[in-house]
PDB file of C-alpha atoms in Angstrom:
ATOM      1  CA  MET A 105     -12.973  -1.010 -21.958  1.00 42.00           C
ATOM      2  CA  THR A 106     -13.197  -4.770 -21.810  1.00 41.00           C
ATOM      3  CA  PRO A 107     -16.430  -6.331 -20.530  1.00 41.00           C
ATOM      4  CA  VAL A 108     -16.765  -6.593 -16.759  1.00 41.00           C
ATOM      5  CA  ARG A 109     -15.519  -9.960 -15.537  1.00 45.00           C
ATOM      6  CA  PHE A 110     -17.062 -11.175 -12.318  1.00 42.00           C
ATOM      7  CA  SER A 111     -13.873 -12.815 -11.087  1.00 49.00           C
ATOM      8  CA  ARG A 112     -13.161 -13.989  -7.564  1.00 48.00           C
ATOM      9  CA  ARG A 113     -11.172 -10.756  -7.093  1.00 50.00           C
ATOM     10  CA  HIS A 114     -14.156  -8.631  -8.181  1.00 51.00           C
ATOM     11  CA  VAL A 115     -16.609 -10.450  -5.934  1.00 48.00           C
ATOM     12  CA  LEU A 116     -14.311 -10.196  -2.908  1.00 50.00           C
ATOM     13  CA  VAL A 117     -13.815  -6.462  -3.430  1.00 47.00           C
ATOM     14  CA  ARG A 118     -17.550  -5.815  -3.674  1.00 49.00           C
ATOM     15  CA  ALA A 119     -18.218  -7.904  -0.592  1.00 50.00           C
ATOM     16  CA  LEU A 120     -15.594  -5.969   1.354  1.00 47.00           C
ATOM     17  CA  ALA A 121     -17.060  -2.691   0.143  1.00 46.00           C
ATOM     18  CA  LEU A 122     -20.538  -3.698   1.307  1.00 45.00           C
ATOM     19  CA  GLY A 123     -19.136  -4.695   4.670  1.00 49.00           C
ATOM     20  CA  ALA A 124     -17.342  -1.371   5.059  1.00 44.00           C
ATOM     21  CA  THR A 125     -20.504   0.513   4.119  1.00 41.00           C
ATOM     22  CA  ALA A 126     -22.504  -1.388   6.728  1.00 41.00           C
ATOM     23  CA  LEU A 127     -20.023  -0.483   9.430  1.00 42.00           C
ATOM     24  CA  VAL A 128     -20.046   3.178   8.494  1.00 38.00           C
ATOM     25  CA  ALA A 129     -23.815   3.393   8.088  1.00 36.00           C
ATOM     26  CA  GLY A 130     -25.100   1.520  11.091  1.00 38.00           C
ATOM     27  CA  CYS A 131     -22.413  -0.060  13.234  1.00 39.00           C
ATOM     28  CA  ASP A 132     -20.082   2.780  14.157  1.00 41.00           C
ATOM     29  CA  ARG A 133     -20.491   2.348  17.906  1.00 46.00           C
ATOM     30  CA  LEU A 134     -20.047  -1.396  17.594  1.00 41.00           C
ATOM     31  CA  SER A 135     -16.951  -0.980  15.425  1.00 41.00           C
ATOM     32  CA  ARG A 136     -15.291   1.126  18.139  1.00 47.00           C
ATOM     33  CA  SER A 137     -15.737  -1.446  20.897  1.00 51.00           C
ATOM     34  CA  GLU A 138     -12.691  -3.453  21.984  1.00 53.00           C
ATOM     35  CA  TRP A 139     -14.592  -6.736  22.341  1.00 50.00           C
ATOM     36  CA  PHE A 140     -15.855  -6.416  18.757  1.00 45.00           C
ATOM     37  CA  PHE A 141     -12.324  -6.323  17.350  1.00 48.00           C
ATOM     38  CA  GLN A 142     -11.259  -9.205  19.597  1.00 54.00           C
ATOM     39  CA  TRP A 143     -14.166 -11.158  18.131  1.00 48.00           C
ATOM     40  CA  LEU A 144     -13.110 -10.230  14.587  1.00 49.00           C
ATOM     41  CA  GLN A 145      -9.463 -11.309  14.935  1.00 52.00           C
ATOM     42  CA  PRO A 146     -10.082 -15.061  14.456  1.00 54.00           C
ATOM     43  CA  ALA A 147     -12.261 -14.233  11.434  1.00 50.00           C
ATOM     44  CA  GLU A 148      -9.427 -12.162   9.939  1.00 52.00           C
ATOM     45  CA  LYS A 149      -6.997 -15.076  10.328  1.00 52.00           C
ATOM     46  CA  LEU A 150      -9.526 -17.425   8.710  1.00 52.00           C
ATOM     47  CA  SER A 151      -9.931 -14.918   5.859  1.00 53.00           C
ATOM     48  CA  GLN A 152      -6.160 -14.852   5.304  1.00 53.00           C
ATOM     49  CA  VAL A 153      -5.941 -18.637   5.218  1.00 53.00           C
ATOM     50  CA  THR A 154      -8.869 -18.828   2.764  1.00 53.00           C
ATOM     51  CA  GLN A 155      -7.353 -16.169   0.498  1.00 51.00           C
ATOM     52  CA  HIS A 156      -4.022 -17.992   0.445  1.00 54.00           C
ATOM     53  CA  LEU A 157      -5.736 -21.245  -0.502  1.00 52.00           C
ATOM     54  CA  LEU A 158      -7.703 -19.564  -3.302  1.00 54.00           C
ATOM     55  CA  ALA A 159      -4.789 -17.537  -4.674  1.00 56.00           C
ATOM     56  CA  PRO A 160      -1.187 -18.367  -3.708  1.00 66.00           C
ATOM     57  CA  ARG A 161       0.797 -15.300  -2.648  1.00 68.00           C
ATOM     58  CA  ALA A 162       3.167 -15.654  -5.607  1.00 79.00           C
ATOM     59  CA  SER A 163       0.340 -15.489  -8.156  1.00 91.00           C
ATOM     60  CA  MET A 164       0.081 -12.402 -10.355  1.00 95.00           C
ATOM     61  CA  ALA A 165      -2.626  -9.762 -10.295  1.00 96.00           C
ATOM     62  CA  GLN A 166      -4.498  -9.382 -13.580  1.00 97.00           C
ATOM     63  CA  GLU A 167      -2.879  -6.986 -16.040  1.00 98.00           C
ATOM     64  CA  PHE A 168      -4.695  -5.047 -18.757  1.00 98.00           C
ATOM     65  CA  SER A 169      -4.020  -3.340 -22.078  1.00 98.00           C
ATOM     66  CA  ALA A 170      -3.706   0.376 -22.823  1.00 98.00           C
ATOM     67  CA  ALA A 171      -7.243   0.264 -24.227  1.00 98.00           C
ATOM     68  CA  ASP A 172      -8.515  -0.531 -20.730  1.00 98.00           C
ATOM     69  CA  LEU A 173      -7.051   2.545 -19.018  1.00 98.00           C
ATOM     70  CA  SER A 174      -9.531   4.607 -17.013  1.00 98.00           C
ATOM     71  CA  PRO A 175     -10.100   8.148 -18.375  1.00 97.00           C
ATOM     72  CA  THR A 176      -8.785   9.543 -15.083  1.00 95.00           C
ATOM     73  CA  PHE A 177      -7.168   7.903 -12.101  1.00 97.00           C
ATOM     74  CA  ARG A 178      -9.016   9.090  -9.028  1.00 94.00           C
ATOM     75  CA  SER A 179      -7.167  10.675  -6.112  1.00 93.00           C
ATOM     76  CA  ASN A 180      -8.374   9.333  -2.793  1.00 89.00           C
ATOM     77  CA  GLY A 181      -7.608  10.440   0.763  1.00 89.00           C
ATOM     78  CA  SER A 182      -4.834  13.039   0.989  1.00 92.00           C
ATOM     79  CA  SER A 183      -4.220  14.908  -2.257  1.00 95.00           C
ATOM     80  CA  ASN A 184      -1.559  17.439  -1.197  1.00 96.00           C
ATOM     81  CA  PRO A 185       0.002  16.953   2.260  1.00 96.00           C
ATOM     82  CA  SER A 186       0.315  20.129   4.328  1.00 94.00           C
ATOM     83  CA  ASN A 187       3.458  18.756   5.983  1.00 95.00           C
ATOM     84  CA  PRO A 188       6.030  21.634   5.751  1.00 96.00           C
ATOM     85  CA  ILE A 189       8.876  19.242   4.908  1.00 97.00           C
ATOM     86  CA  TYR A 190       6.854  17.729   2.086  1.00 98.00           C
ATOM     87  CA  GLN A 191       5.798  21.145   0.779  1.00 98.00           C
ATOM     88  CA  ALA A 192       9.421  22.315   0.691  1.00 98.00           C
ATOM     89  CA  LEU A 193      10.411  19.198  -1.257  1.00 98.00           C
ATOM     90  CA  ALA A 194       7.552  19.693  -3.709  1.00 98.00           C
ATOM     91  CA  LEU A 195       8.496  23.339  -4.227  1.00 97.00           C
ATOM     92  CA  ASN A 196      11.889  22.181  -5.529  1.00 97.00           C
ATOM     93  CA  HIS A 197      10.347  19.424  -7.670  1.00 97.00           C
ATOM     94  CA  PHE A 198      11.616  16.822  -5.177  1.00 98.00           C
ATOM     95  CA  SER A 199      15.249  17.401  -6.173  1.00 98.00           C
ATOM     96  CA  GLU A 200      16.243  17.062  -2.491  1.00 98.00           C
ATOM     97  CA  TYR A 201      13.972  14.086  -1.817  1.00 98.00           C
ATOM     98  CA  ARG A 202      15.504  11.048  -0.179  1.00 98.00           C
ATOM     99  CA  LEU A 203      13.790   7.767   0.676  1.00 98.00           C
ATOM    100  CA  LYS A 204      15.449   6.589   3.881  1.00 98.00           C
ATOM    101  CA  VAL A 205      15.634   2.815   4.312  1.00 98.00           C
ATOM    102  CA  SER A 206      16.728   1.653   7.751  1.00 98.00           C
ATOM    103  CA  GLY A 207      16.073  -0.876  10.496  1.00 98.00           C
ATOM    104  CA  LEU A 208      17.074  -4.520  10.156  1.00 98.00           C
ATOM    105  CA  VAL A 209      19.309  -4.048   7.105  1.00 98.00           C
ATOM    106  CA  GLU A 210      23.027  -4.448   6.524  1.00 98.00           C
ATOM    107  CA  ASN A 211      23.261  -1.364   4.297  1.00 98.00           C
ATOM    108  CA  PRO A 212      21.005   1.535   5.424  1.00 98.00           C
ATOM    109  CA  THR A 213      20.588   3.882   2.467  1.00 98.00           C
ATOM    110  CA  ALA A 214      18.956   7.180   1.550  1.00 98.00           C
ATOM    111  CA  PHE A 215      17.789   6.904  -2.077  1.00 98.00           C
ATOM    112  CA  SER A 216      17.321   9.944  -4.305  1.00 98.00           C
ATOM    113  CA  LEU A 217      14.761   9.763  -7.095  1.00 98.00           C
ATOM    114  CA  ALA A 218      17.652   9.308  -9.530  1.00 98.00           C
ATOM    115  CA  ASP A 219      18.879   6.383  -7.440  1.00 98.00           C
ATOM    116  CA  LEU A 220      15.425   4.813  -7.482  1.00 98.00           C
ATOM    117  CA  ARG A 221      15.083   5.295 -11.236  1.00 98.00           C
ATOM    118  CA  SER A 222      18.418   3.522 -11.719  1.00 98.00           C
ATOM    119  CA  LEU A 223      17.120   0.361 -10.018  1.00 98.00           C
ATOM    120  CA  PRO A 224      15.559  -2.408 -12.140  1.00 98.00           C
ATOM    121  CA  SER A 225      12.034  -1.228 -12.971  1.00 98.00           C
ATOM    122  CA  ARG A 226       8.743  -2.656 -14.118  1.00 98.00           C
ATOM    123  CA  THR A 227       5.774  -1.217 -16.028  1.00 98.00           C
ATOM    124  CA  GLN A 228       2.317  -2.705 -15.500  1.00 98.00           C
ATOM    125  CA  ILE A 229      -1.316  -1.847 -16.191  1.00 98.00           C
ATOM    126  CA  THR A 230      -3.409  -2.959 -13.242  1.00 98.00           C
ATOM    127  CA  ARG A 231      -6.680  -2.257 -11.487  1.00 98.00           C
ATOM    128  CA  HIS A 232      -6.756  -0.360  -8.199  1.00 98.00           C
ATOM    129  CA  ASP A 233      -9.619  -1.581  -5.987  1.00 97.00           C
ATOM    130  CA  CYS A 234     -10.690   0.670  -3.130  1.00 95.00           C
ATOM    131  CA  VAL A 235     -12.470  -0.608  -0.025  1.00 92.00           C
ATOM    132  CA  GLU A 236     -15.043   2.160  -0.655  1.00 92.00           C
ATOM    133  CA  GLY A 237     -16.225   0.262  -3.744  1.00 93.00           C
ATOM    134  CA  TRP A 238     -14.647   2.082  -6.690  1.00 96.00           C
ATOM    135  CA  SER A 239     -11.937   0.864  -9.068  1.00 97.00           C
ATOM    136  CA  ALA A 240      -9.628   2.422 -11.657  1.00 98.00           C
ATOM    137  CA  ILE A 241      -7.126   1.019 -14.135  1.00 98.00           C
ATOM    138  CA  GLY A 242      -3.767   2.765 -14.454  1.00 98.00           C
ATOM    139  CA  LYS A 243      -0.342   2.237 -15.974  1.00 98.00           C
ATOM    140  CA  TRP A 244       2.404   2.268 -13.363  1.00 98.00           C
ATOM    141  CA  LYS A 245       6.170   2.371 -13.644  1.00 98.00           C
ATOM    142  CA  GLY A 246       8.499   2.080 -10.701  1.00 98.00           C
ATOM    143  CA  ALA A 247      11.474   0.451  -9.076  1.00 98.00           C
ATOM    144  CA  ARG A 248      11.002  -3.164  -8.131  1.00 98.00           C
ATOM    145  CA  LEU A 249      10.913  -3.247  -4.348  1.00 98.00           C
ATOM    146  CA  SER A 250      12.805  -6.540  -4.524  1.00 98.00           C
ATOM    147  CA  ALA A 251      15.709  -4.707  -6.214  1.00 98.00           C
ATOM    148  CA  LEU A 252      15.832  -2.137  -3.420  1.00 98.00           C
ATOM    149  CA  LEU A 253      15.918  -4.975  -0.878  1.00 98.00           C
ATOM    150  CA  GLU A 254      18.865  -6.529  -2.694  1.00 98.00           C
ATOM    151  CA  HIS A 255      20.730  -3.239  -2.245  1.00 98.00           C
ATOM    152  CA  VAL A 256      20.011  -2.745   1.487  1.00 98.00           C
ATOM    153  CA  ARG A 257      20.403  -6.472   2.329  1.00 98.00           C
ATOM    154  CA  PRO A 258      17.757  -7.337   4.953  1.00 98.00           C
ATOM    155  CA  LYS A 259      18.969  -9.138   8.059  1.00 98.00           C
ATOM    156  CA  PRO A 260      17.613 -12.664   8.620  1.00 98.00           C
ATOM    157  CA  GLU A 261      15.256 -11.522  11.386  1.00 98.00           C
ATOM    158  CA  ALA A 262      13.543  -8.878   9.209  1.00 98.00           C
ATOM    159  CA  ARG A 263       9.905  -9.886   8.642  1.00 98.00           C
ATOM    160  CA  PHE A 264       8.058  -6.682   7.704  1.00 98.00           C
ATOM    161  CA  LEU A 265       8.561  -3.388   5.900  1.00 98.00           C
ATOM    162  CA  VAL A 266       6.962  -0.390   7.596  1.00 98.00           C
ATOM    163  CA  LEU A 267       6.322   2.487   5.181  1.00 98.00           C
ATOM    164  CA  TYR A 268       6.154   5.996   6.627  1.00 98.00           C
ATOM    165  CA  CYS A 269       4.343   8.743   4.694  1.00 98.00           C
ATOM    166  CA  ALA A 270       4.206  12.538   4.602  1.00 98.00           C
ATOM    167  CA  ASP A 271       0.455  13.014   4.987  1.00 96.00           C
ATOM    168  CA  SER A 272      -1.109  13.747   8.372  1.00 92.00           C
ATOM    169  CA  MET A 273      -4.407  11.986   8.986  1.00 92.00           C
ATOM    170  CA  ASP A 274      -5.939  13.858  11.921  1.00 87.00           C
ATOM    171  CA  GLU A 275      -5.703  16.965  14.091  1.00 85.00           C
ATOM    172  CA  ALA A 276      -3.270  15.177  16.403  1.00 85.00           C
ATOM    173  CA  GLY A 277      -0.797  15.013  13.519  1.00 85.00           C
ATOM    174  CA  ASN A 278      -0.710  11.232  13.224  1.00 90.00           C
ATOM    175  CA  GLN A 279       0.861  10.437   9.878  1.00 95.00           C
ATOM    176  CA  TYR A 280      -0.138   7.687   7.505  1.00 97.00           C
ATOM    177  CA  TYR A 281       1.855   4.501   7.644  1.00 98.00           C
ATOM    178  CA  GLU A 282       1.473   0.981   6.331  1.00 98.00           C
ATOM    179  CA  SER A 283       3.311  -2.324   6.366  1.00 98.00           C
ATOM    180  CA  ILE A 284       3.748  -5.403   4.221  1.00 98.00           C
ATOM    181  CA  ASP A 285       5.620  -8.633   4.776  1.00 98.00           C
ATOM    182  CA  MET A 286       8.728  -9.818   2.978  1.00 98.00           C
ATOM    183  CA  GLU A 287       6.746 -12.122   0.705  1.00 96.00           C
ATOM    184  CA  ASP A 288       4.713  -9.252  -0.752  1.00 97.00           C
ATOM    185  CA  ALA A 289       7.775  -6.992  -0.798  1.00 98.00           C
ATOM    186  CA  ARG A 290       9.593  -9.462  -3.057  1.00 98.00           C
ATOM    187  CA  HIS A 291       6.620 -10.076  -5.366  1.00 97.00           C
ATOM    188  CA  SER A 292       7.486  -9.164  -8.957  1.00 97.00           C
ATOM    189  CA  GLN A 293       4.526  -6.739  -9.227  1.00 98.00           C
ATOM    190  CA  THR A 294       5.353  -4.819  -6.029  1.00 98.00           C
ATOM    191  CA  LEU A 295       6.739  -1.446  -7.045  1.00 98.00           C
ATOM    192  CA  LEU A 296       7.863   1.879  -5.686  1.00 99.00           C
ATOM    193  CA  ALA A 297       6.008   3.796  -8.383  1.00 98.00           C
ATOM    194  CA  TYR A 298       7.234   7.125  -9.727  1.00 98.00           C
ATOM    195  CA  GLU A 299       5.159   7.281 -12.932  1.00 98.00           C
ATOM    196  CA  LEU A 300       1.444   7.022 -13.660  1.00 98.00           C
ATOM    197  CA  ASN A 301       0.177   6.724 -17.255  1.00 98.00           C
ATOM    198  CA  ASP A 302       3.595   7.583 -18.725  1.00 98.00           C
ATOM    199  CA  GLN A 303       3.820  10.823 -16.722  1.00 98.00           C
ATOM    200  CA  THR A 304       5.712  11.747 -13.564  1.00 98.00           C
ATOM    201  CA  LEU A 305       3.537  10.683 -10.640  1.00 98.00           C
ATOM    202  CA  PRO A 306       1.181  13.599  -9.806  1.00 98.00           C
ATOM    203  CA  VAL A 307       1.041  15.024  -6.290  1.00 98.00           C
ATOM    204  CA  ALA A 308      -2.628  14.071  -6.032  1.00 97.00           C
ATOM    205  CA  ASN A 309      -1.694  10.420  -6.614  1.00 98.00           C
ATOM    206  CA  GLY A 310       1.215  10.277  -4.169  1.00 98.00           C
ATOM    207  CA  ALA A 311       4.268  12.039  -5.654  1.00 98.00           C
ATOM    208  CA  PRO A 312       7.106  11.543  -5.650  1.00 98.00           C
ATOM    209  CA  LEU A 313       6.779   7.882  -4.697  1.00 98.00           C
ATOM    210  CA  ARG A 314       4.052   5.441  -3.721  1.00 98.00           C
ATOM    211  CA  LEU A 315       3.766   1.744  -3.110  1.00 98.00           C
ATOM    212  CA  ARG A 316       2.004  -0.555  -5.553  1.00 98.00           C
ATOM    213  CA  VAL A 317       1.211  -3.947  -4.051  1.00 98.00           C
ATOM    214  CA  GLU A 318      -1.232  -5.097  -6.667  1.00 97.00           C
ATOM    215  CA  ARG A 319      -2.881  -8.037  -4.947  1.00 94.00           C
ATOM    216  CA  GLN A 320      -4.162  -5.963  -2.024  1.00 96.00           C
ATOM    217  CA  LEU A 321      -6.783  -3.259  -1.552  1.00 97.00           C
ATOM    218  CA  GLY A 322      -5.973   0.393  -2.109  1.00 96.00           C
ATOM    219  CA  TYR A 323      -5.399   1.442   1.491  1.00 97.00           C
ATOM    220  CA  LYS A 324      -2.271  -0.734   1.559  1.00 98.00           C
ATOM    221  CA  MET A 325      -0.721   1.269  -1.310  1.00 97.00           C
ATOM    222  CA  ALA A 326       0.853   4.028   0.749  1.00 98.00           C
ATOM    223  CA  LYS A 327       1.390   7.411  -0.950  1.00 98.00           C
ATOM    224  CA  TYR A 328       3.968  10.168  -0.292  1.00 98.00           C
ATOM    225  CA  LEU A 329       6.613   7.697   0.888  1.00 98.00           C
ATOM    226  CA  MET A 330       9.318   9.214   3.067  1.00 98.00           C
ATOM    227  CA  ALA A 331      10.959   6.253   4.794  1.00 98.00           C
ATOM    228  CA  ILE A 332      10.951   2.469   5.023  1.00 98.00           C
ATOM    229  CA  GLU A 333      11.951   0.578   8.151  1.00 98.00           C
ATOM    230  CA  LEU A 334      12.548  -3.176   8.217  1.00 98.00           C
ATOM    231  CA  VAL A 335      11.399  -4.728  11.485  1.00 98.00           C
ATOM    232  CA  ASP A 336      10.683  -8.092  13.070  1.00 98.00           C
ATOM    233  CA  ASN A 337       7.320  -6.863  14.420  1.00 98.00           C
ATOM    234  CA  PHE A 338       5.285  -3.648  14.616  1.00 96.00           C
ATOM    235  CA  GLU A 339       3.889  -3.965  18.136  1.00 94.00           C
ATOM    236  CA  LYS A 340       5.432  -0.643  19.250  1.00 94.00           C
ATOM    237  CA  ILE A 341       4.800   1.252  16.000  1.00 97.00           C
ATOM    238  CA  GLY A 342       1.673   3.407  15.909  1.00 95.00           C
ATOM    239  CA  GLY A 343      -1.182   1.447  17.421  1.00 95.00           C
ATOM    240  CA  GLY A 344       0.672  -1.829  16.973  1.00 97.00           C
ATOM    241  CA  LYS A 345      -1.555  -3.205  14.202  1.00 97.00           C
ATOM    242  CA  GLY A 346       0.701  -2.481  11.213  1.00 98.00           C
ATOM    243  CA  GLY A 347      -0.975   0.546   9.628  1.00 98.00           C
ATOM    244  CA  TYR A 348      -3.000   3.687  10.208  1.00 97.00           C
ATOM    245  CA  TRP A 349      -6.304   2.137   9.117  1.00 96.00           C
ATOM    246  CA  GLU A 350      -5.451  -1.173  10.735  1.00 97.00           C
ATOM    247  CA  ASP A 351      -5.188   0.738  14.026  1.00 96.00           C
ATOM    248  CA  GLN A 352      -8.793   1.827  13.380  1.00 94.00           C
ATOM    249  CA  GLY A 353      -9.940  -1.759  12.799  1.00 95.00           C
ATOM    250  CA  TYR A 354      -9.200  -2.594   9.155  1.00 96.00           C
ATOM    251  CA  GLU A 355      -7.598  -5.949   8.318  1.00 95.00           C
ATOM    252  CA  TRP A 356      -3.817  -5.967   8.086  1.00 96.00           C
ATOM    253  CA  TYR A 357      -3.815  -8.365   5.142  1.00 95.00           C
ATOM    254  CA  ALA A 358      -6.127  -6.842   2.532  1.00 94.00           C
ATOM    255  CA  GLY A 359      -5.617  -9.437  -0.177  1.00 91.00           C
ATOM    256  CA  ILE A 360      -8.013  -9.722  -3.121  1.00 82.00           C
TER     257      ILE A 360
END
């Protein structure tokens, strides 16, 4: 491994991890109060502006060499969704899998894995930074999300991509979802990944398809992708905040 570099990215991740730990350890009741999140919203907007000034959205995340790969790439959160539809797809090695892309597009499409593999691809070795404080370096290969957008042709009013996943997050059956804006969707390092470390993406890491949006924290990188919807806002989707964890109080823009 290369020596640890205390970059701006590294410092921001550790600071976010410490903040998350503080909330979990001693501020749970505070974090659930409505006024607390109203108070945090201006701070989140200030954080976004500061991040954009420090690192323009078009800038590239750091990439590494094969010598830097972590011995294992940790599975976090769901590792094998119990969703019956997902289990049936997995049983047949995802031969019947289709990624449905709909919403504000001119050409709604259901992509098979073969279709996705035929799109222009990219391979990159990057570091995954989790809000819990751990990191891992992995080699990813996947379809460029920008190439998929070229195929479905977003309408002018489309502003966000909402990504729907197969894993249920609670007893009520609420499923994981996330969202990114068009700027991140078109970034050259944003992938729909189907390989990890030169192998077919394992179930534990999000098979058959997961998002890689390398300049954001790990909770934005949705696993077990089932559908993508292009929208002009997400006010009526889930809790209206743009993602499962965002509905619980996490920041929508998790840039690092």
